Amino acid sequence: MDKTAKLRLFFGLEIPQAIKQRLLQIQQPVAGARWQRADQLHLTLAFLGSVDAGRLPVVCDAARNLPVEPFELTVCGIGCFGAPDRPKNLWAGVQPKEDLVRLHCALDQGLAQSGLAGERRRFHPHITLSRFKKGAGPVTELLQSPEQLVVGSFAVDRFALFQSVRGEQGSVYQIIERFTMMDQGKIDSADG
Ligand code: ATP
Ligand code: MG
């Protein structure tokens, strides 16, 4: 690969198939909605943006051996960015946020130590379900009892580096590498 080629990168979580299937069932006809396909559903942990392909080894090294333990994540709740009658993005929520924030911060720190700038926007962990063009919506009905949406739980014991490629049918996300999160107790006992 050309080392100066630019890759659009982000770290994120893959979503298990069973959870994806349930998320797809939320879909309803909403004017101007671009619902995410199963292969597009993911949770962004840290957005890098455009990076030289030659820096891929540095990016991957920054994500190895992070001091973050595996945890259980529950997908629940629904919300939107933008006003419900003029939404920009409809999303499913996740709990507990603290574990994801820890993972996000550890990644950010690892990247900063390697001279890679993370995204400065505040981290709002979510799974995007639909994007909307201007003048689309409303999603008011979908948001009537947001807390009633309980999709399911899964174990977060790994994350991935994704490449985002713009396509005619929306962005396509390809996994470049997966990173396993290790139980810190196990790492310590393995050390000695
Ligand atoms: P598209 O831009 O084609 O509508 P997309 O937003 O999913 O699709 P990307 O822009 O490549 O594709 O983004 C990849 C992931 O990173 C998405 O989850 C997106 O929400 C997130 N992301 C994009 N830009 C930022 C940013 N500036 N800060 C934080 N996360 C971002
Ligand atoms: Mg985008």
Short mmCIF file of C-alpha atoms and ligand atoms in Angstrom, two decimals, residues 8-11 34 36 40 42-49 81 89 119-123 126 128 131 162-167 170-173, ligand 1:
data_model
loop_
_atom_site.label_atom_id
_atom_site.label_comp_id
_atom_site.label_asym_id
_atom_site.label_seq_id
_atom_site.Cartn_x
_atom_site.Cartn_y
_atom_site.Cartn_z
CA ARG A 8 -10.10 7.57 7.35
CA LEU A 9 -9.78 5.74 10.67
CA PHE A 10 -11.61 5.26 13.92
CA PHE A 11 -11.58 2.84 16.84
CA ARG A 34 -31.05 6.83 5.91
CA GLN A 36 -27.99 2.06 8.88
CA GLN A 40 -22.86 -0.45 9.24
CA HIS A 42 -21.06 0.01 15.26
CA LEU A 43 -20.11 2.13 18.25
CA THR A 44 -17.35 4.70 17.76
CA LEU A 45 -14.80 4.89 20.60
CA ALA A 46 -12.27 7.32 19.16
CA PHE A 47 -12.33 9.05 15.80
CA LEU A 48 -8.98 9.70 14.14
CA GLY A 49 -10.00 11.03 10.75
CA PHE A 81 -28.96 14.52 17.94
CA ASN A 89 -29.00 11.36 13.84
CA GLU A 119 -11.11 14.09 18.38
CA ARG A 120 -11.72 17.12 20.62
CA ARG A 121 -15.51 16.76 20.60
CA ARG A 122 -17.03 15.50 23.82
CA PHE A 123 -17.52 11.72 23.79
CA HIS A 126 -24.08 5.73 21.06
CA THR A 128 -26.20 5.38 15.18
CA ARG A 131 -28.92 9.62 9.60
CA PHE A 162 -11.93 0.54 11.44
CA GLN A 163 -11.31 2.16 8.11
CA SER A 164 -14.24 4.18 6.82
CA VAL A 165 -14.65 4.27 3.05
CA ARG A 166 -17.26 6.50 1.44
CA GLY A 167 -19.53 4.55 -0.88
CA GLY A 170 -23.25 5.25 2.59
CA SER A 171 -19.95 4.64 4.32
CA VAL A 172 -18.49 1.14 4.46
CA TYR A 173 -16.45 0.24 7.54
P1 ATP B 1 -21.06 9.45 6.51
O1 ATP B 1 -20.07 10.49 6.97
O2 ATP B 1 -20.72 8.87 5.18
O3 ATP B 1 -22.46 9.90 6.61
P2 ATP B 1 -20.20 8.14 8.87
O4 ATP B 1 -20.33 9.43 9.59
O5 ATP B 1 -20.64 6.92 9.59
O6 ATP B 1 -20.94 8.19 7.48
P3 ATP B 1 -17.47 8.67 8.99
O7 ATP B 1 -17.70 10.14 8.86
O8 ATP B 1 -16.27 8.09 8.31
O9 ATP B 1 -18.70 7.88 8.45
O10 ATP B 1 -17.40 8.34 10.52
C1 ATP B 1 -17.05 7.08 11.03
C2 ATP B 1 -17.50 7.00 12.48
O11 ATP B 1 -16.85 8.02 13.24
C3 ATP B 1 -18.99 7.24 12.67
O12 ATP B 1 -19.42 6.48 13.78
C4 ATP B 1 -19.09 8.70 12.98
O13 ATP B 1 -20.21 8.99 13.78
C5 ATP B 1 -17.82 8.93 13.77
N1 ATP B 1 -17.31 10.29 13.57
C6 ATP B 1 -17.18 10.94 12.41
N2 ATP B 1 -16.67 12.17 12.59
C7 ATP B 1 -16.47 12.29 13.92
C8 ATP B 1 -15.96 13.33 14.75
N3 ATP B 1 -15.56 14.48 14.26
N4 ATP B 1 -15.91 13.09 16.08
C9 ATP B 1 -16.33 11.94 16.61
N5 ATP B 1 -16.81 10.92 15.87
C10 ATP B 1 -16.88 11.10 14.55
#
